[in-house]
mmCIF file of C-alpha atoms in Angstrom:
data_model
loop_
_atom_site.group_PDB
_atom_site.id
_atom_site.type_symbol
_atom_site.label_atom_id
_atom_site.label_comp_id
_atom_site.label_asym_id
_atom_site.label_seq_id
_atom_site.Cartn_x
_atom_site.Cartn_y
_atom_site.Cartn_z
ATOM 1 C CA UNK A 738 -13.915 77.507 13.644
ATOM 2 C CA UNK A 739 -12.218 75.861 16.752
ATOM 3 C CA UNK A 740 -14.593 73.494 17.522
ATOM 4 C CA UNK A 741 -15.441 73.304 13.033
ATOM 5 C CA UNK A 742 -10.847 71.254 13.388
ATOM 6 C CA UNK A 743 -11.606 69.352 16.262
ATOM 7 C CA UNK A 744 -14.718 67.678 14.540
ATOM 8 C CA UNK A 745 -13.200 67.530 11.217
ATOM 9 C CA UNK A 746 -9.861 65.716 13.211
ATOM 10 C CA UNK A 747 -12.794 63.717 15.153
ATOM 11 C CA UNK A 748 -13.906 62.678 12.074
ATOM 12 C CA UNK A 749 -11.239 61.930 10.145
ATOM 13 C CA UNK A 750 -9.788 59.203 13.458
ATOM 14 C CA UNK A 751 -13.676 57.603 12.963
ATOM 15 C CA UNK A 752 -12.914 56.845 9.037
ATOM 16 C CA UNK A 753 -9.255 56.018 9.201
ATOM 17 C CA UNK A 754 -10.556 53.332 12.739
ATOM 18 C CA UNK A 755 -13.969 52.143 9.984
ATOM 19 C CA UNK A 756 -11.386 51.792 6.599
ATOM 20 C CA UNK A 757 -8.273 49.128 9.349
ATOM 21 C CA UNK A 758 -11.670 47.711 11.031
ATOM 22 C CA UNK A 759 -13.475 46.693 7.917
ATOM 23 C CA UNK A 760 -10.849 46.165 5.227
ATOM 24 C CA UNK A 761 -7.781 45.779 6.366
ATOM 25 C CA UNK A 762 -4.994 48.336 7.200
ATOM 26 C CA UNK A 763 -3.086 48.088 3.437
ATOM 27 C CA UNK A 764 -6.401 50.553 2.421
ATOM 28 C CA UNK A 765 -5.438 53.490 4.949
ATOM 29 C CA UNK A 766 -2.182 54.456 2.743
ATOM 30 C CA UNK A 767 -4.344 54.171 -0.600
ATOM 31 C CA UNK A 768 -6.857 56.378 0.636
ATOM 32 C CA UNK A 769 -4.720 58.523 1.924
ATOM 33 C CA UNK A 770 -2.528 58.766 -1.885
ATOM 34 C CA UNK A 771 -6.296 59.440 -3.301
ATOM 35 C CA UNK A 772 -7.674 62.242 -1.147
ATOM 36 C CA UNK A 773 -4.000 63.608 -1.698
ATOM 37 C CA UNK A 774 -4.807 64.016 -4.889
ATOM 38 C CA UNK A 775 -8.108 65.216 -5.040
ATOM 39 C CA UNK A 776 -6.583 68.042 -3.063
ATOM 40 C CA UNK A 777 -4.201 68.370 -5.984
ATOM 41 C CA UNK A 778 -5.795 69.112 -8.191
ATOM 42 C CA UNK A 779 -8.947 71.576 -5.529
ATOM 43 C CA UNK A 780 -4.910 73.585 -5.484
ATOM 44 C CA UNK A 781 -4.931 73.184 -9.380
ATOM 45 C CA UNK A 782 -8.711 74.528 -10.047
ATOM 46 C CA UNK A 783 -8.475 77.250 -7.298
ATOM 47 C CA UNK A 784 -4.965 78.804 -8.562
ATOM 48 C CA UNK A 785 -6.293 80.067 -11.843
ATOM 49 C CA UNK A 786 -9.454 82.331 -10.307
ATOM 50 C CA UNK A 787 -6.606 82.963 -6.710
ATOM 51 C CA UNK A 788 -4.474 84.615 -8.504
ATOM 52 C CA UNK A 789 -5.156 86.163 -11.728
ATOM 53 C CA UNK A 790 -2.476 88.080 -13.980
ATOM 54 C CA UNK A 791 -2.131 91.243 -14.706
#
């Protein structure tokens, strides 16, 4: 579990460096907003099945 977490942090750093290097520094906030929106949609979708009304 700890190794997976460290690999995810490393992959995020590499992806950020590639985005800043290949494009402009302004693309990083756009990517973060898109990833946040995807995470929000996953939480909303998962909430329907995770907390079943009694």
